[in-house]
Amino acid sequence: EGIFQDGERTPRVEEFQESRDQLNLSIRALSERLEGEGIKVGFELMTEAEKRESKLFAEVNVIVQDIARELGFTRPVILEITRSSEFNAFVLAVSHEGGMEKSNTVPLRLFVHAGLIESAANLLETAGKQLTRDHLAAVIGHELAHLTQPHFHIDEPSDDPEERQRYEYDADAIALEAMDRAGYNPMQGI
């Protein structure tokens, strides 16, 4: 099935472009909300051509799919790597994208900032170690694990610090188990 038929985009490409446009709107809305709270955000995404040519993207995407499978996700999980220098990763789980349900058919998007990968590699290097797929699996597993927590709401975090901390610890534990089942070393996530 080609991308173009008689000079036109196929329905599959149109659907993908609509999804990408919705994603950009979601990112813009999130950025505006955060900037309104005084938090500077820069979310320039890798292009599809860059994704196809990037060995790093391919390796991280394998990890994403391995962990998603072990967590029981049946909906597609799409990796987005941003050019942000921030040390962060997150899942965009907004209502028009299907919310938190792991069995919804709408693709779920996991964002990993390039700054997380670069900073983690630099930190490990100062300790005489190298960043491995196991380290990335711990971060990715933690973010995806939040979607398996029944009462965790990304868009409406709890005001109770103890409850927030419990969700973080639980996400870590879920991620470590998924890492182990997927063949990654959970000791690298500790």
PDB file of C-alpha atoms in Angstrom:
ATOM      1  CA  GLU A   1       0.000   0.000   0.000  1.00  0.00           C
ATOM      2  CA  GLY A   2       1.688   3.191  -1.173  1.00  0.00           C
ATOM      3  CA  ILE A   3       1.624   6.561   0.483  1.00  0.00           C
ATOM      4  CA  PHE A   4       0.268   8.251  -2.618  1.00  0.00           C
ATOM      5  CA  GLN A   5      -2.307   7.008  -5.107  1.00  0.00           C
ATOM      6  CA  ASP A   6      -2.742   9.090  -8.248  1.00  0.00           C
ATOM      7  CA  GLY A   7      -1.048  12.047  -6.562  1.00  0.00           C
ATOM      8  CA  GLU A   8      -3.318  11.888  -3.498  1.00  0.00           C
ATOM      9  CA  ARG A   9      -2.634  10.751   0.054  1.00  0.00           C
ATOM     10  CA  THR A  10      -4.090   7.424   1.071  1.00  0.00           C
ATOM     11  CA  PRO A  11      -6.674   7.347   3.888  1.00  0.00           C
ATOM     12  CA  ARG A  12      -4.021   5.787   6.166  1.00  0.00           C
ATOM     13  CA  VAL A  13      -1.666   8.744   5.652  1.00  0.00           C
ATOM     14  CA  GLU A  14      -4.532  11.213   6.114  1.00  0.00           C
ATOM     15  CA  GLU A  15      -5.464   9.494   9.388  1.00  0.00           C
ATOM     16  CA  PHE A  16      -1.846   9.664  10.551  1.00  0.00           C
ATOM     17  CA  GLN A  17      -1.610  13.369   9.618  1.00  0.00           C
ATOM     18  CA  GLU A  18      -4.834  14.119  11.518  1.00  0.00           C
ATOM     19  CA  SER A  19      -3.419  12.279  14.530  1.00  0.00           C
ATOM     20  CA  ARG A  20      -0.159  14.258  14.249  1.00  0.00           C
ATOM     21  CA  ASP A  21      -2.132  17.528  13.964  1.00  0.00           C
ATOM     22  CA  GLN A  22      -4.116  16.597  17.097  1.00  0.00           C
ATOM     23  CA  LEU A  23      -0.840  15.834  18.841  1.00  0.00           C
ATOM     24  CA  ASN A  24       0.567  19.235  17.934  1.00  0.00           C
ATOM     25  CA  LEU A  25      -2.600  20.884  19.265  1.00  0.00           C
ATOM     26  CA  SER A  26      -2.279  18.875  22.497  1.00  0.00           C
ATOM     27  CA  ILE A  27       1.353  19.863  22.872  1.00  0.00           C
ATOM     28  CA  ARG A  28       0.542  23.504  22.188  1.00  0.00           C
ATOM     29  CA  ALA A  29      -2.243  23.451  24.802  1.00  0.00           C
ATOM     30  CA  LEU A  30       0.027  21.744  27.339  1.00  0.00           C
ATOM     31  CA  SER A  31       2.823  24.230  26.618  1.00  0.00           C
ATOM     32  CA  GLU A  32       0.473  27.186  27.044  1.00  0.00           C
ATOM     33  CA  ARG A  33      -0.828  25.784  30.337  1.00  0.00           C
ATOM     34  CA  LEU A  34       2.676  25.202  31.688  1.00  0.00           C
ATOM     35  CA  GLU A  35       3.996  28.546  30.440  1.00  0.00           C
ATOM     36  CA  GLY A  36       0.989  30.172  32.137  1.00  0.00           C
ATOM     37  CA  GLU A  37       2.339  28.663  35.345  1.00  0.00           C
ATOM     38  CA  GLY A  38       5.802  30.090  34.585  1.00  0.00           C
ATOM     39  CA  ILE A  39       7.305  26.858  33.228  1.00  0.00           C
ATOM     40  CA  LYS A  40       9.193  27.222  29.915  1.00  0.00           C
ATOM     41  CA  VAL A  41       8.540  24.362  27.511  1.00  0.00           C
ATOM     42  CA  GLY A  42      10.138  23.465  24.178  1.00  0.00           C
ATOM     43  CA  PHE A  43       8.690  20.419  22.431  1.00  0.00           C
ATOM     44  CA  GLU A  44      10.123  20.265  18.927  1.00  0.00           C
ATOM     45  CA  LEU A  45       9.670  16.669  17.777  1.00  0.00           C
ATOM     46  CA  MET A  46      11.869  14.515  15.583  1.00  0.00           C
ATOM     47  CA  THR A  47      10.470  14.428  12.063  1.00  0.00           C
ATOM     48  CA  GLU A  48       9.318  11.156  10.517  1.00  0.00           C
ATOM     49  CA  ALA A  49      12.373  11.218   8.221  1.00  0.00           C
ATOM     50  CA  GLU A  50      14.674  11.678  11.228  1.00  0.00           C
ATOM     51  CA  LYS A  51      12.949   8.798  13.010  1.00  0.00           C
ATOM     52  CA  ARG A  52      13.507   6.498  10.020  1.00  0.00           C
ATOM     53  CA  GLU A  53      17.230   7.360   9.897  1.00  0.00           C
ATOM     54  CA  SER A  54      17.934   7.420  13.651  1.00  0.00           C
ATOM     55  CA  LYS A  55      19.563   4.366  15.228  1.00  0.00           C
ATOM     56  CA  LEU A  56      18.797   5.835  18.679  1.00  0.00           C
ATOM     57  CA  PHE A  57      15.105   6.187  17.829  1.00  0.00           C
ATOM     58  CA  ALA A  58      14.974   2.590  16.573  1.00  0.00           C
ATOM     59  CA  GLU A  59      16.652   1.258  19.731  1.00  0.00           C
ATOM     60  CA  VAL A  60      14.460   3.272  22.111  1.00  0.00           C
ATOM     61  CA  ASN A  61      11.333   2.300  20.180  1.00  0.00           C
ATOM     62  CA  VAL A  62      12.164  -1.410  20.608  1.00  0.00           C
ATOM     63  CA  ILE A  63      12.343  -0.815  24.366  1.00  0.00           C
ATOM     64  CA  VAL A  64       9.008   1.056  24.330  1.00  0.00           C
ATOM     65  CA  GLN A  65       7.274  -1.773  22.475  1.00  0.00           C
ATOM     66  CA  ASP A  66       8.837  -4.462  24.702  1.00  0.00           C
ATOM     67  CA  ILE A  67       7.701  -2.743  27.902  1.00  0.00           C
ATOM     68  CA  ALA A  68       4.240  -1.899  26.534  1.00  0.00           C
ATOM     69  CA  ARG A  69       3.743  -5.544  25.586  1.00  0.00           C
ATOM     70  CA  GLU A  70       4.797  -6.763  29.045  1.00  0.00           C
ATOM     71  CA  LEU A  71       2.433  -4.274  30.695  1.00  0.00           C
ATOM     72  CA  GLY A  72      -0.442  -5.715  28.657  1.00  0.00           C
ATOM     73  CA  PHE A  73      -1.112  -2.774  26.362  1.00  0.00           C
ATOM     74  CA  THR A  74      -3.133  -3.651  23.303  1.00  0.00           C
ATOM     75  CA  ARG A  75      -3.315  -0.104  21.984  1.00  0.00           C
ATOM     76  CA  PRO A  76      -0.439   1.206  19.873  1.00  0.00           C
ATOM     77  CA  VAL A  77       2.279   3.104  21.723  1.00  0.00           C
ATOM     78  CA  ILE A  78       4.096   5.700  19.633  1.00  0.00           C
ATOM     79  CA  LEU A  79       7.466   7.048  20.703  1.00  0.00           C
ATOM     80  CA  GLU A  80       8.160  10.734  20.244  1.00  0.00           C
ATOM     81  CA  ILE A  81      11.651  12.067  20.948  1.00  0.00           C
ATOM     82  CA  THR A  82      11.734  15.810  21.522  1.00  0.00           C
ATOM     83  CA  ARG A  83      14.677  18.140  21.101  1.00  0.00           C
ATOM     84  CA  SER A  84      14.131  19.525  24.590  1.00  0.00           C
ATOM     85  CA  SER A  85      17.185  19.641  26.846  1.00  0.00           C
ATOM     86  CA  GLU A  86      14.999  18.846  29.881  1.00  0.00           C
ATOM     87  CA  PHE A  87      15.658  15.684  31.910  1.00  0.00           C
ATOM     88  CA  ASN A  88      12.174  14.248  31.486  1.00  0.00           C
ATOM     89  CA  ALA A  89       9.862  11.724  29.853  1.00  0.00           C
ATOM     90  CA  PHE A  90       6.086  11.593  30.006  1.00  0.00           C
ATOM     91  CA  VAL A  91       2.951  10.054  28.555  1.00  0.00           C
ATOM     92  CA  LEU A  92       0.374  12.314  26.977  1.00  0.00           C
ATOM     93  CA  ALA A  93      -2.961  10.936  28.145  1.00  0.00           C
ATOM     94  CA  VAL A  94      -5.557  13.517  27.249  1.00  0.00           C
ATOM     95  CA  SER A  95      -9.224  12.750  26.822  1.00  0.00           C
ATOM     96  CA  HIS A  96      -9.405  13.203  23.027  1.00  0.00           C
ATOM     97  CA  GLU A  97      -6.535  10.713  22.679  1.00  0.00           C
ATOM     98  CA  GLY A  98      -8.434   8.042  24.578  1.00  0.00           C
ATOM     99  CA  GLY A  99      -7.403   8.909  28.107  1.00  0.00           C
ATOM    100  CA  MET A 100      -5.617   6.388  30.273  1.00  0.00           C
ATOM    101  CA  GLU A 101      -7.202   3.125  29.086  1.00  0.00           C
ATOM    102  CA  LYS A 102      -4.484   0.729  27.971  1.00  0.00           C
ATOM    103  CA  SER A 103      -6.824  -1.199  25.630  1.00  0.00           C
ATOM    104  CA  ASN A 104      -8.149   1.789  23.664  1.00  0.00           C
ATOM    105  CA  THR A 105      -7.352   1.700  19.925  1.00  0.00           C
ATOM    106  CA  VAL A 106      -6.190   5.330  19.728  1.00  0.00           C
ATOM    107  CA  PRO A 107      -2.366   5.466  19.735  1.00  0.00           C
ATOM    108  CA  LEU A 108      -0.798   6.448  23.010  1.00  0.00           C
ATOM    109  CA  ARG A 109       2.215   8.761  22.820  1.00  0.00           C
ATOM    110  CA  LEU A 110       5.280   8.462  25.006  1.00  0.00           C
ATOM    111  CA  PHE A 111       7.605  11.460  24.936  1.00  0.00           C
ATOM    112  CA  VAL A 112      11.279  11.192  25.787  1.00  0.00           C
ATOM    113  CA  HIS A 113      13.285  14.408  25.836  1.00  0.00           C
ATOM    114  CA  ALA A 114      16.704  14.196  24.177  1.00  0.00           C
ATOM    115  CA  GLY A 115      18.002  15.964  27.287  1.00  0.00           C
ATOM    116  CA  LEU A 116      17.076  12.955  29.416  1.00  0.00           C
ATOM    117  CA  ILE A 117      19.118  10.621  27.245  1.00  0.00           C
ATOM    118  CA  GLU A 118      22.080  12.995  26.991  1.00  0.00           C
ATOM    119  CA  SER A 119      22.090  13.935  30.694  1.00  0.00           C
ATOM    120  CA  ALA A 120      21.717  10.322  31.839  1.00  0.00           C
ATOM    121  CA  ALA A 121      24.616   9.293  29.582  1.00  0.00           C
ATOM    122  CA  ASN A 122      26.768  12.127  31.000  1.00  0.00           C
ATOM    123  CA  LEU A 123      25.898  11.273  34.614  1.00  0.00           C
ATOM    124  CA  LEU A 124      26.696   7.603  34.121  1.00  0.00           C
ATOM    125  CA  GLU A 125      29.924   8.469  32.324  1.00  0.00           C
ATOM    126  CA  THR A 126      31.134  10.454  35.353  1.00  0.00           C
ATOM    127  CA  ALA A 127      30.649   7.237  37.355  1.00  0.00           C
ATOM    128  CA  GLY A 128      32.623   5.264  34.765  1.00  0.00           C
ATOM    129  CA  LYS A 129      29.511   3.618  33.304  1.00  0.00           C
ATOM    130  CA  GLN A 130      27.653   3.738  30.006  1.00  0.00           C
ATOM    131  CA  LEU A 131      23.976   4.371  29.396  1.00  0.00           C
ATOM    132  CA  THR A 132      22.344   1.051  28.480  1.00  0.00           C
ATOM    133  CA  ARG A 133      19.023  -0.119  27.137  1.00  0.00           C
ATOM    134  CA  ASP A 134      18.303  -1.323  30.688  1.00  0.00           C
ATOM    135  CA  HIS A 135      18.530   2.222  32.061  1.00  0.00           C
ATOM    136  CA  LEU A 136      16.168   3.517  29.381  1.00  0.00           C
ATOM    137  CA  ALA A 137      13.790   0.605  29.997  1.00  0.00           C
ATOM    138  CA  ALA A 138      13.493   1.709  33.638  1.00  0.00           C
ATOM    139  CA  VAL A 139      12.464   5.249  32.655  1.00  0.00           C
ATOM    140  CA  ILE A 140      10.111   4.104  29.898  1.00  0.00           C
ATOM    141  CA  GLY A 141       8.621   1.416  32.121  1.00  0.00           C
ATOM    142  CA  HIS A 142       7.967   3.940  34.892  1.00  0.00           C
ATOM    143  CA  GLU A 143       6.071   6.280  32.566  1.00  0.00           C
ATOM    144  CA  LEU A 144       3.994   3.533  30.971  1.00  0.00           C
ATOM    145  CA  ALA A 145       3.365   1.926  34.370  1.00  0.00           C
ATOM    146  CA  HIS A 146       1.437   5.018  35.452  1.00  0.00           C
ATOM    147  CA  LEU A 147      -1.214   4.070  32.902  1.00  0.00           C
ATOM    148  CA  THR A 148      -1.774   0.760  34.669  1.00  0.00           C
ATOM    149  CA  GLN A 149      -2.509   2.426  38.020  1.00  0.00           C
ATOM    150  CA  PRO A 150      -6.285   2.470  38.503  1.00  0.00           C
ATOM    151  CA  HIS A 151      -6.629   5.772  40.354  1.00  0.00           C
ATOM    152  CA  PHE A 152      -3.644   7.684  38.969  1.00  0.00           C
ATOM    153  CA  HIS A 153      -4.634  10.794  36.992  1.00  0.00           C
ATOM    154  CA  ILE A 154      -1.858  12.532  35.070  1.00  0.00           C
ATOM    155  CA  ASP A 155      -4.018  15.562  34.315  1.00  0.00           C
ATOM    156  CA  GLU A 156      -5.264  15.900  37.911  1.00  0.00           C
ATOM    157  CA  PRO A 157      -2.465  14.952  40.317  1.00  0.00           C
ATOM    158  CA  SER A 158      -3.333  14.434  43.960  1.00  0.00           C
ATOM    159  CA  ASP A 159      -2.712  17.276  46.407  1.00  0.00           C
ATOM    160  CA  ASP A 160      -1.520  14.724  48.962  1.00  0.00           C
ATOM    161  CA  PRO A 161       2.309  14.396  48.729  1.00  0.00           C
ATOM    162  CA  GLU A 162       2.267  10.943  50.337  1.00  0.00           C
ATOM    163  CA  GLU A 163      -0.259   9.695  47.788  1.00  0.00           C
ATOM    164  CA  ARG A 164       1.797  11.140  44.906  1.00  0.00           C
ATOM    165  CA  GLN A 165       4.925   9.454  46.289  1.00  0.00           C
ATOM    166  CA  ARG A 166       3.089   6.131  46.608  1.00  0.00           C
ATOM    167  CA  TYR A 167       2.069   6.322  42.932  1.00  0.00           C
ATOM    168  CA  GLU A 168       5.707   6.997  41.979  1.00  0.00           C
ATOM    169  CA  TYR A 169       6.987   4.034  44.025  1.00  0.00           C
ATOM    170  CA  ASP A 170       4.266   1.784  42.627  1.00  0.00           C
ATOM    171  CA  ALA A 171       5.149   2.858  39.055  1.00  0.00           C
ATOM    172  CA  ASP A 172       8.787   1.987  39.780  1.00  0.00           C
ATOM    173  CA  ALA A 173       7.845  -1.468  41.080  1.00  0.00           C
ATOM    174  CA  ILE A 174       5.554  -2.166  38.108  1.00  0.00           C
ATOM    175  CA  ALA A 175       8.302  -0.991  35.718  1.00  0.00           C
ATOM    176  CA  LEU A 176      10.944  -3.219  37.303  1.00  0.00           C
ATOM    177  CA  GLU A 177       8.693  -6.271  36.947  1.00  0.00           C
ATOM    178  CA  ALA A 178       7.907  -5.430  33.306  1.00  0.00           C
ATOM    179  CA  MET A 179      11.625  -4.887  32.601  1.00  0.00           C
ATOM    180  CA  ASP A 180      12.457  -8.311  33.997  1.00  0.00           C
ATOM    181  CA  ARG A 181       9.741 -10.038  31.947  1.00  0.00           C
ATOM    182  CA  ALA A 182      10.940  -8.202  28.799  1.00  0.00           C
ATOM    183  CA  GLY A 183      14.515  -9.375  29.325  1.00  0.00           C
ATOM    184  CA  TYR A 184      16.038  -6.151  30.674  1.00  0.00           C
ATOM    185  CA  ASN A 185      18.092  -6.021  33.876  1.00  0.00           C
ATOM    186  CA  PRO A 186      15.854  -4.511  36.595  1.00  0.00           C
ATOM    187  CA  MET A 187      18.912  -3.887  38.794  1.00  0.00           C
ATOM    188  CA  GLN A 188      19.812  -1.039  36.398  1.00  0.00           C
ATOM    189  CA  GLY A 189      16.561   0.671  37.345  1.00  0.00           C
ATOM    190  CA  ILE A 190      17.378   0.827  41.031  1.00  0.00           C
TER     191      ILE A 190
END
